[in-house]
Coordinates of C-alpha atoms in Angstrom, one line a residue:
Chain A
M236 CA 32.8 -81.4 -27.6
R237 CA 31.2 -78.1 -25.7
F238 CA 29.9 -80.4 -22.5
L239 CA 33.5 -81.9 -22.6
S240 CA 34.9 -78.5 -22.0
A241 CA 32.3 -77.6 -19.7
G242 CA 33.0 -80.5 -17.4
L243 CA 36.5 -80.1 -17.6
L244 CA 36.2 -76.3 -16.5
L245 CA 34.0 -78.0 -13.6
F246 CA 36.6 -80.3 -12.5
A247 CA 39.2 -77.8 -12.5
S248 CA 37.5 -75.1 -10.6
T249 CA 36.8 -78.0 -8.0
A250 CA 40.5 -78.8 -8.0
L251 CA 41.6 -75.3 -7.4
G252 CA 39.2 -75.1 -4.6
Q253 CA 40.8 -77.5 -2.9
S254 CA 44.3 -76.2 -3.1
L255 CA 46.8 -78.1 -0.2
S256 CA 48.1 -75.9 2.2
V257 CA 49.5 -76.9 6.0
T258 CA 48.6 -74.1 8.7
F259 CA 51.2 -73.6 11.3
S260 CA 49.9 -72.0 14.7
G261 CA 51.6 -72.0 18.1
T262 CA 51.6 -69.6 21.4
N263 CA 55.3 -69.6 20.7
I264 CA 54.9 -68.3 17.1
Q265 CA 55.4 -64.6 17.5
A266 CA 53.8 -62.1 15.0
D267 CA 56.2 -61.8 12.9
N268 CA 56.1 -65.2 12.4
R269 CA 59.3 -66.5 14.2
I270 CA 59.7 -68.5 17.0
V271 CA 62.8 -67.2 19.5
V272 CA 64.6 -69.7 21.7
S273 CA 67.0 -68.5 24.3
Q274 CA 69.9 -70.4 25.6
A275 CA 68.1 -71.1 28.3
E276 CA 65.3 -72.6 26.8
C277 CA 67.3 -74.3 24.2
A278 CA 66.7 -77.8 25.4
N279 CA 63.0 -77.4 26.2
P280 CA 60.2 -78.5 24.0
Q281 CA 58.7 -76.2 21.7
T282 CA 55.3 -77.0 20.4
I283 CA 53.4 -76.2 17.3
N284 CA 50.1 -77.1 15.7
W285 CA 49.5 -78.1 12.0
Q286 CA 46.2 -78.2 10.1
L287 CA 45.8 -80.1 6.6
S288 CA 43.7 -77.7 4.4
N289 CA 42.3 -81.1 2.7
A290 CA 43.0 -85.2 2.5
N291 CA 43.1 -85.0 -1.1
L292 CA 47.1 -85.7 -1.5
C293 CA 49.0 -87.0 -4.3
D294 CA 52.2 -88.2 -2.3
T295 CA 53.5 -88.2 1.6
V296 CA 53.4 -84.7 3.4
Y297 CA 56.3 -83.9 6.0
I298 CA 56.6 -81.6 8.4
W299 CA 60.1 -80.9 9.5
L300 CA 62.9 -78.6 10.1
S301 CA 65.2 -77.2 7.8
N302 CA 68.4 -75.7 8.0
D303 CA 68.4 -74.3 4.7
T304 CA 65.1 -74.1 2.4
C305 CA 61.7 -75.4 2.5
A306 CA 62.2 -77.7 -0.6
G307 CA 62.5 -81.5 -1.3
T308 CA 62.3 -83.8 1.8
P309 CA 63.9 -83.7 4.8
G310 CA 67.8 -84.5 4.6
T311 CA 70.4 -85.9 7.5
D312 CA 71.1 -82.3 8.6
D313 CA 67.4 -81.7 9.3
L314 CA 64.9 -82.8 11.8
Q315 CA 61.7 -84.6 11.0
L316 CA 58.5 -84.1 13.2
E317 CA 55.8 -86.0 11.3
E318 CA 55.0 -88.0 8.2
I319 CA 51.8 -87.8 7.1
Q320 CA 50.4 -90.8 4.6
R321 CA 49.0 -90.2 1.2
T322 CA 45.6 -91.6 3.0
P323 CA 45.5 -89.4 6.2
T324 CA 43.5 -90.6 9.3
T325 CA 43.4 -86.7 10.4
T326 CA 44.2 -83.5 9.4
T327 CA 45.0 -81.7 12.5
G328 CA 48.2 -82.5 14.8
S329 CA 50.8 -81.1 17.2
E330 CA 54.4 -81.7 16.9
S331 CA 56.8 -80.9 20.0
F332 CA 60.8 -80.3 19.0
R333 CA 63.6 -79.1 21.0
V334 CA 66.2 -77.0 19.4
S335 CA 69.1 -78.6 21.0
E336 CA 68.0 -81.7 18.6
M337 CA 68.3 -79.3 15.2
L338 CA 71.7 -78.1 16.9
A339 CA 73.0 -81.4 17.2
R340 CA 72.6 -82.3 13.8
N341 CA 74.5 -79.6 12.4
N342 CA 77.6 -79.8 14.6
S343 CA 76.5 -77.1 17.4
S344 CA 74.9 -77.0 20.8
C345 CA 73.2 -75.4 23.5
G346 CA 76.6 -74.5 25.1
A347 CA 77.3 -72.1 22.3
T348 CA 77.4 -68.9 23.2
D349 CA 77.6 -65.8 20.8
V350 CA 75.7 -67.8 18.3
E351 CA 72.3 -67.0 16.1
R352 CA 71.1 -69.6 14.4
T353 CA 68.1 -69.6 12.2
F354 CA 65.7 -72.9 10.8
R355 CA 62.9 -73.1 8.8
L356 CA 59.4 -75.0 10.1
C357 CA 58.5 -76.7 6.7
A358 CA 55.6 -78.5 5.0
T359 CA 56.3 -80.3 2.0
T360 CA 54.8 -82.6 -0.7
R361 CA 54.6 -83.6 -4.6
L362 CA 51.2 -82.3 -5.6
F363 CA 49.2 -83.5 -8.2
D364 CA 51.0 -82.8 -11.9
S365 CA 47.3 -81.1 -12.9
T366 CA 44.1 -81.1 -12.4
I367 CA 43.0 -83.6 -14.6
T368 CA 45.4 -86.6 -13.8
T369 CA 46.6 -88.6 -10.6
N370 CA 50.1 -88.3 -11.5
C371 CA 52.5 -86.3 -8.8
R372 CA 54.8 -84.1 -9.6
T373 CA 58.6 -84.9 -9.2
V374 CA 59.8 -82.5 -6.5
A375 CA 58.4 -82.1 -3.2
E376 CA 57.5 -78.2 -2.7
T377 CA 56.3 -76.2 0.4
I378 CA 52.8 -76.1 1.2
G379 CA 53.5 -74.3 5.1
T380 CA 51.8 -71.3 5.4
P381 CA 52.9 -68.8 7.3
A382 CA 56.6 -68.8 6.7
V383 CA 57.6 -69.7 10.2
T384 CA 61.4 -69.6 11.3
V385 CA 63.0 -70.8 14.6
T386 CA 65.8 -69.0 15.9
Y387 CA 68.3 -70.0 18.4
D388 CA 69.4 -66.7 19.9
A389 CA 72.4 -66.7 22.2
K390 CA 73.9 -63.6 20.8
P391 CA 73.6 -60.5 22.7
P392 CA 72.6 -57.1 21.0
A393 CA 75.3 -54.1 20.8
A394 CA 75.2 -52.0 23.8
P395 CA 73.7 -48.5 23.0
E396 CA 75.1 -45.8 22.1
A397 CA 76.2 -43.1 25.0
P398 CA 72.1 -41.6 26.0
S399 CA 71.7 -38.1 25.9
V400 CA 70.3 -36.8 29.5
S401 CA 68.4 -33.6 30.2
G402 CA 67.4 -32.4 33.7
L403 CA 64.1 -32.4 34.7
D404 CA 62.3 -31.3 38.0
G405 CA 62.9 -34.4 40.2
A406 CA 63.6 -36.7 36.8
L407 CA 65.9 -37.0 34.0
N408 CA 64.7 -37.2 30.4
V409 CA 67.0 -39.8 28.5
R410 CA 67.1 -40.6 25.0
V411 CA 68.6 -43.4 23.6
T412 CA 68.6 -45.6 20.2
A413 CA 69.3 -49.5 19.9
Q414 CA 71.2 -51.4 17.4
G415 CA 71.0 -54.4 15.6
D416 CA 68.0 -57.1 16.5
A417 CA 67.6 -55.0 19.9
E418 CA 63.7 -55.2 20.8
F419 CA 63.8 -53.3 24.4
I420 CA 66.1 -50.8 25.7
R421 CA 66.5 -50.3 29.5
V422 CA 67.6 -47.4 30.9
E423 CA 69.2 -47.7 34.3
V424 CA 70.1 -44.9 37.0
R425 CA 72.8 -45.3 39.4
A426 CA 74.5 -43.0 42.3
L427 CA 78.2 -41.5 41.4
G428 CA 80.6 -43.2 43.7
T429 CA 84.6 -42.9 44.0
D430 CA 86.1 -45.4 41.9
A431 CA 89.5 -46.9 42.5
D432 CA 91.1 -44.5 40.6
G433 CA 89.7 -41.8 43.1
G434 CA 87.6 -40.0 40.3
T435 CA 83.7 -40.5 40.3
A436 CA 81.6 -43.4 38.7
P437 CA 78.7 -45.3 38.7
V438 CA 78.1 -47.5 42.2
G439 CA 75.9 -49.8 43.5
E440 CA 72.4 -51.4 42.4
P441 CA 70.3 -48.9 40.1
I442 CA 68.3 -46.5 41.5
T443 CA 65.4 -46.8 39.0
T444 CA 65.4 -48.5 35.9
K445 CA 62.7 -48.5 32.7
E446 CA 62.5 -50.8 30.2
Q447 CA 60.8 -50.0 26.8
S448 CA 60.5 -51.3 23.3
T449 CA 63.0 -49.6 21.0
D450 CA 60.2 -47.6 19.2
N451 CA 60.1 -45.5 22.3
T452 CA 63.3 -43.8 22.5
S453 CA 62.4 -41.3 25.4
F454 CA 62.7 -42.2 28.9
R455 CA 61.4 -40.5 31.9
M456 CA 63.1 -41.4 34.8
E457 CA 61.6 -40.1 38.0
G458 CA 62.3 -40.3 41.8
L459 CA 65.4 -38.3 41.7
Q460 CA 66.5 -36.1 43.8
N461 CA 67.0 -32.2 42.2
D462 CA 70.6 -31.1 42.4
V463 CA 71.9 -34.6 42.8
E464 CA 74.3 -35.8 39.9
Y465 CA 73.7 -39.5 39.0
A466 CA 74.9 -41.7 35.9
V467 CA 72.8 -43.2 33.4
Q468 CA 73.6 -46.2 31.3
A469 CA 71.6 -48.0 28.8
R470 CA 71.4 -52.0 27.7
A471 CA 69.8 -53.6 25.0
V472 CA 67.7 -56.7 25.0
D473 CA 66.7 -58.6 21.9
L474 CA 63.8 -61.2 21.9
A475 CA 65.2 -64.2 23.1
G476 CA 66.2 -62.0 26.5
N477 CA 69.8 -61.8 25.6
E478 CA 71.2 -58.6 27.4
S479 CA 73.8 -56.4 25.7
G480 CA 76.7 -55.1 27.9
L481 CA 76.3 -51.0 29.3
S482 CA 76.4 -48.4 27.3
E483 CA 78.7 -45.5 28.4
A484 CA 78.0 -43.6 31.5
V485 CA 76.4 -40.4 30.9
R486 CA 75.8 -37.8 33.8
G487 CA 72.5 -35.9 34.3
T488 CA 71.7 -33.5 37.2
P489 CA 67.3 -33.3 37.9
I490 CA 66.8 -29.4 38.4
A491 CA 63.5 -27.8 39.9
S492 CA 62.0 -25.7 37.4
S493 CA 58.6 -23.6 37.3
G494 CA 55.6 -24.2 35.6
F495 CA 52.5 -21.8 34.6
F496 CA 50.8 -22.5 38.2
D497 CA 53.5 -21.8 40.3
A498 CA 54.5 -18.7 38.4
Y499 CA 50.6 -17.4 39.0
V500 CA 51.3 -18.5 42.7
D501 CA 54.4 -16.6 43.0
A502 CA 52.8 -13.5 41.0
G503 CA 50.5 -13.4 44.2
G504 CA 47.5 -15.4 42.5
S505 CA 44.6 -16.0 44.6
E506 CA 43.5 -18.9 42.7
K507 CA 43.5 -22.0 45.0
G508 CA 42.3 -24.6 42.7
G509 CA 39.4 -27.4 42.6
C510 CA 35.8 -27.1 41.9
A511 CA 33.4 -25.0 44.4
A512 CA 30.8 -27.9 45.5
A513 CA 27.9 -25.5 45.2
G514 CA 29.1 -24.5 41.6
G515 CA 29.4 -27.7 40.5
S516 CA 25.7 -28.6 41.5
L517 CA 24.5 -25.6 40.0
A518 CA 26.4 -26.1 36.8
G519 CA 25.3 -29.9 36.7
S520 CA 21.7 -29.1 37.6
V521 CA 20.9 -26.1 34.9
A522 CA 22.9 -28.4 32.3
L523 CA 20.3 -31.3 33.3
A524 CA 17.1 -28.7 33.3
V525 CA 18.4 -28.0 29.5
L526 CA 19.1 -31.6 28.9
G527 CA 15.4 -32.2 29.9
L528 CA 13.9 -29.4 27.8
W529 CA 16.0 -30.3 24.7
L530 CA 14.9 -33.9 24.9
S531 CA 11.1 -33.5 26.0
R532 CA 11.2 -30.8 23.0
R533 CA 12.5 -33.1 20.7
K534 CA 9.8 -36.1 21.5
Q535 CA 7.6 -33.4 21.0
S536 CA 8.6 -32.5 17.4
Chain B
M51 CA 48.5 -13.6 -8.7
S52 CA 47.9 -13.3 -12.7
R53 CA 46.2 -10.8 -14.8
A54 CA 43.7 -13.8 -15.7
T55 CA 43.0 -14.8 -12.3
A56 CA 42.4 -11.3 -10.8
L57 CA 40.0 -10.6 -13.0
G58 CA 38.2 -14.0 -12.3
F59 CA 37.8 -12.9 -8.9
A60 CA 36.5 -9.4 -10.1
A61 CA 34.2 -11.0 -12.1
L62 CA 32.6 -13.5 -9.4
L63 CA 32.8 -10.4 -6.9
S64 CA 30.6 -8.6 -9.4
A65 CA 28.2 -11.3 -10.3
L66 CA 27.4 -12.3 -6.5
P67 CA 25.0 -9.6 -5.8
A68 CA 23.6 -10.0 -9.5
W69 CA 23.2 -13.9 -8.4
G70 CA 21.5 -13.3 -5.3
Q71 CA 18.8 -10.6 -7.3
D72 CA 18.4 -13.5 -10.0
T73 CA 17.8 -16.9 -8.0
P74 CA 14.5 -16.9 -6.6
G75 CA 15.7 -19.5 -4.2
V76 CA 17.0 -16.5 -1.6
V77 CA 13.6 -15.2 -1.0
M78 CA 11.5 -18.0 0.3
Q79 CA 8.3 -18.0 -2.0
P80 CA 5.6 -20.1 -0.9
E81 CA 6.4 -23.3 -2.9
D82 CA 10.0 -23.1 -1.5
L83 CA 8.5 -22.8 2.3
S84 CA 6.2 -26.2 2.0
L85 CA 9.4 -27.9 0.1
Q86 CA 11.6 -27.4 3.4
S87 CA 11.8 -29.4 6.1
P88 CA 10.9 -28.6 9.6
R89 CA 13.7 -26.7 11.1
S90 CA 13.9 -26.7 14.9
G91 CA 17.9 -25.9 15.6
A92 CA 21.5 -25.5 14.5
V93 CA 24.8 -26.9 15.2
Q94 CA 28.0 -24.3 14.8
F95 CA 31.5 -25.1 14.8
K96 CA 34.1 -22.3 15.2
L97 CA 37.5 -21.5 15.7
G98 CA 39.2 -18.5 16.9
G99 CA 42.5 -17.0 19.2
Y100 CA 41.3 -17.0 23.2
K101 CA 43.8 -15.2 25.1
P102 CA 42.5 -15.7 29.0
L103 CA 42.9 -12.4 31.0
V104 CA 45.0 -13.8 33.7
D105 CA 47.1 -11.1 34.1
D106 CA 44.5 -8.9 34.8
E107 CA 43.7 -10.5 38.1
E108 CA 43.6 -7.8 40.8
G109 CA 46.7 -8.1 43.3
L110 CA 48.9 -9.7 41.0
T111 CA 52.3 -8.5 41.5
G112 CA 53.3 -9.7 38.0
S113 CA 52.3 -10.9 34.5
P114 CA 52.3 -15.1 34.8
Y115 CA 50.7 -15.7 31.7
K116 CA 52.8 -13.2 29.4
D117 CA 55.7 -14.2 31.4
T118 CA 55.1 -18.2 30.5
F119 CA 53.2 -18.0 27.4
G120 CA 54.2 -14.5 25.7
D121 CA 51.4 -12.5 23.9
E122 CA 50.1 -15.5 21.6
S123 CA 46.9 -16.3 22.2
M124 CA 45.3 -20.2 22.7
L125 CA 43.4 -21.6 19.7
L126 CA 39.8 -22.5 21.0
F127 CA 37.6 -24.8 18.9
E128 CA 33.9 -24.9 20.2
A129 CA 30.9 -26.7 19.2
E130 CA 27.6 -25.4 19.6
L131 CA 24.0 -27.0 19.5
Q132 CA 21.2 -24.5 19.6
R133 CA 17.5 -25.5 20.2
F134 CA 14.8 -22.7 18.6
F135 CA 11.8 -22.1 20.7
Y136 CA 10.6 -19.2 18.6
Q137 CA 10.4 -18.6 14.8
G138 CA 8.9 -15.5 13.6
V139 CA 10.5 -12.0 13.3
G140 CA 13.5 -13.5 13.5
T141 CA 14.4 -17.1 15.5
A142 CA 15.5 -17.4 19.3
G143 CA 16.2 -20.4 21.3
V144 CA 18.8 -22.0 24.0
G145 CA 22.4 -23.1 22.9
L146 CA 24.8 -24.9 24.9
S147 CA 28.7 -25.2 23.7
A148 CA 31.7 -26.5 24.8
G149 CA 35.4 -26.1 23.2
Y150 CA 38.9 -27.2 24.0
A151 CA 42.1 -25.0 24.0
E152 CA 45.6 -25.8 25.2
K153 CA 48.9 -23.6 25.3
Y154 CA 52.2 -24.7 25.9
A155 CA 55.6 -23.1 26.6
P156 CA 58.3 -24.2 28.2
A157 CA 59.2 -24.2 32.1
R158 CA 61.4 -21.9 33.9
L159 CA 64.4 -22.1 36.0
A160 CA 65.0 -20.8 38.9
S161 CA 67.5 -18.9 36.7
G162 CA 64.9 -17.8 34.2
A163 CA 66.2 -19.7 31.6
E164 CA 64.0 -22.4 30.0
A165 CA 63.6 -25.5 31.5
A166 CA 63.6 -28.8 29.3
E167 CA 60.1 -29.5 29.9
Q168 CA 56.8 -28.1 29.3
T169 CA 54.2 -26.6 30.8
A170 CA 50.6 -26.0 29.4
L171 CA 47.3 -24.6 30.6
K172 CA 44.2 -26.4 29.2
V173 CA 40.9 -25.2 29.4
V174 CA 37.2 -26.4 28.2
P175 CA 34.9 -23.7 28.1
I176 CA 31.3 -24.5 28.6
N177 CA 28.6 -22.3 27.7
L178 CA 24.9 -21.7 28.2
N179 CA 23.2 -19.0 26.3
L180 CA 19.8 -17.6 24.9
F181 CA 20.2 -16.0 21.5
Y182 CA 18.2 -14.1 19.0
K183 CA 19.3 -14.0 15.1
F184 CA 17.4 -11.6 12.9
D185 CA 16.8 -14.1 9.8
Y186 CA 13.7 -12.2 8.8
A187 CA 15.4 -10.3 6.4
A188 CA 16.7 -13.0 5.0
F189 CA 13.9 -14.9 4.5
E190 CA 11.6 -12.3 3.4
W191 CA 13.9 -10.2 1.5
G192 CA 16.6 -12.1 0.2
I193 CA 19.3 -10.2 2.4
P194 CA 21.7 -13.0 2.7
F195 CA 23.5 -11.1 6.2
V196 CA 22.1 -12.4 10.0
P197 CA 23.0 -10.4 12.2
Y198 CA 22.5 -11.7 16.1
G199 CA 23.2 -11.7 19.4
K200 CA 23.6 -14.4 22.7
M201 CA 24.0 -13.9 26.1
G202 CA 24.6 -16.9 28.7
L203 CA 26.5 -18.5 31.7
I204 CA 30.3 -19.7 31.2
Y205 CA 31.8 -22.7 32.9
T206 CA 35.4 -23.2 32.5
P207 CA 37.2 -26.2 33.6
W208 CA 41.2 -25.6 33.6
W209 CA 44.2 -27.5 34.6
V210 CA 47.8 -26.8 34.8
N211 CA 50.4 -29.7 33.5
K212 CA 54.3 -29.6 33.8
G213 CA 56.1 -32.5 31.9
E214 CA 53.5 -35.2 31.8
E215 CA 51.7 -34.4 35.1
R216 CA 49.3 -32.1 36.6
E217 CA 51.8 -29.1 38.2
S218 CA 52.2 -29.8 42.2
V219 CA 52.1 -26.4 44.2
P220 CA 52.1 -26.6 48.1
G221 CA 48.7 -26.1 49.3
R222 CA 47.1 -25.5 46.0
K223 CA 45.4 -27.6 43.3
A224 CA 46.8 -26.7 39.7
S225 CA 43.1 -27.1 38.4
G226 CA 39.6 -26.2 38.7
A227 CA 36.5 -24.2 37.2
E228 CA 35.7 -20.6 36.9
W229 CA 32.0 -19.2 36.5
G230 CA 31.2 -16.4 34.2
W231 CA 28.9 -14.7 31.8
N232 CA 29.3 -13.4 28.2
A233 CA 27.7 -11.5 25.4
T234 CA 28.1 -12.2 22.0
G235 CA 27.4 -10.4 19.0
G236 CA 28.0 -11.5 15.2
I237 CA 26.7 -11.6 11.5
A238 CA 26.4 -15.0 9.4
F239 CA 26.4 -15.1 6.0
M240 CA 23.8 -17.2 4.4
L241 CA 25.7 -19.6 2.0
D242 CA 22.2 -20.6 0.3
V243 CA 22.7 -17.4 -2.0
L244 CA 25.3 -18.7 -3.7
E245 CA 24.2 -22.3 -4.6
P246 CA 20.3 -22.1 -4.0
R247 CA 19.6 -25.6 -5.8
F248 CA 22.5 -27.3 -3.9
A249 CA 21.0 -25.5 -0.8
R250 CA 17.6 -26.9 -1.3
D251 CA 19.4 -30.5 -2.0
F252 CA 20.9 -30.0 1.2
D253 CA 17.6 -29.6 2.8
S254 CA 15.8 -32.6 1.0
D255 CA 18.9 -35.0 1.6
L256 CA 20.3 -34.2 4.9
G257 CA 17.6 -32.2 6.7
V258 CA 20.0 -28.9 6.8
N259 CA 17.8 -25.9 5.8
H260 CA 20.4 -22.9 5.8
S261 CA 24.2 -22.7 6.0
Y262 CA 26.1 -19.8 7.0
L263 CA 29.7 -18.7 7.5
F264 CA 29.9 -16.3 10.6
A265 CA 32.2 -14.0 12.1
E266 CA 30.9 -13.5 16.1
Y267 CA 33.1 -11.0 18.7
T268 CA 32.9 -12.6 22.7
Y269 CA 33.0 -10.4 25.5
A270 CA 33.6 -12.7 28.4
D271 CA 34.1 -11.8 31.9
V272 CA 34.9 -15.8 33.8
N273 CA 36.5 -14.8 37.1
N274 CA 33.7 -16.0 39.6
F275 CA 31.4 -13.3 38.7
G276 CA 34.3 -10.9 40.5
G277 CA 34.9 -13.6 43.2
G278 CA 38.5 -13.9 42.4
G279 CA 40.9 -16.8 41.3
L280 CA 42.3 -17.6 37.6
D281 CA 40.7 -14.9 35.8
L282 CA 39.9 -16.4 32.2
S283 CA 37.8 -13.7 30.7
S284 CA 38.8 -12.9 27.5
R285 CA 37.6 -10.6 24.5
R286 CA 37.6 -12.8 21.4
W287 CA 36.8 -13.1 17.6
M288 CA 35.6 -16.6 16.5
F289 CA 34.7 -17.5 13.1
G290 CA 32.8 -20.7 12.0
L291 CA 30.4 -22.6 9.5
A292 CA 26.9 -23.1 11.2
L293 CA 24.1 -25.7 9.6
D294 CA 20.3 -24.9 10.9
Y295 CA 18.6 -28.2 10.5

């Protein structure tokens, strides 16, 4: 009896050590395990790689795109990418798919604008019922890792709220926060001109633009003239490259300012700046001499 | 403070001298000395207020430092490495220190109002000095106070920023370095007297012979020896921790 228990325990631990999984990888899978596809890339092939952790299968493994959850086997609305038989000849592979095919199975197309659809990349199979039998479970379960989602994003993010602008010396400081799924904010500075109603409005191409991640809400827009009024607008950009409309325009004027050194010079300070060559070499010689003395004494001790 | 806490502090303070007298670790007995690791140098970490005497420069018609940064000092942090070359009646050696301090304030518009961006003065004082500390009394007679003095050369690189960049002034450069000299006097309190056994363990485990808390006053003239330029002289107190190794 004791030998039987030990045998069962050893068998179970071996089986446990070989738990089954399919690992997905690919250059288009982003850090948050998302594949984001823009409208322009909708019909382009997307390639993912897979690796099976071991070849001891109870049943066929399906790799597929699901329009719902990763459970069971692919249905008519889903897109099957691979079917790995019970006795696989390889444990690695790569698959290509087009989001357009998946959209077509779900009554949509790449032409659909203002749409955001999310699908799941799945690997499912029926696992062994237990560690001591060869029976399979009744339902296929997910074995794909990590949980990768495929998002068709043709929906531009909402435009940012009006930025706050303050004048710097030859520059403008702009603060703007994004909304929704925006990943980047682009600030655009334009000259002011006369609009159709005779008022002033932003005109022409941007004089300067800067794009930053939404984590950084402060923009320093440089290369501007002091005492000239500019129009500042912002636009949100999502991961798929969809751009929002422009925010409300806010006006700002760069203004000259004096720092401490300016104040010092204005007060008649004689400092010209820069390090005197003689002084620098003297300092270097002294420092080297001290270091040499220090090291030689350390070596002796 | 509760009465009990006050009594506790009073008891602790009154116990300190007695502790120093009772514990044999303060006065270096021959057996203590033989157990000590060799003592060859020290490291110091210190902190204090640093207010450069920029406005004292000859020929200045205003007070640009005060007008920009007000009356507040910079917070200066310094680290110093010392090497002993004499250990007898006291200890003498050479020390090399480097520090960093910065001060920010709003830049000014032509109207005198505060601008939306900041200006900053940043300095890195580097000091090469000769020092002497009278630690003979601490080692021989168990008096835990060690007076000391230093004298040396100072080289202080500095730069001024406005916004995120170096400030630009036509025909000048808002960065440079000034030479000078300093004299420092201080007093250190040897912490070994508080926990002699711990001090011995500190030595046997890490090679730190003695540790001190200290206060020192520095008289520094950093104006290129009177040659003009930005005057980074100062008169300042610094406080810190020193470890002999």
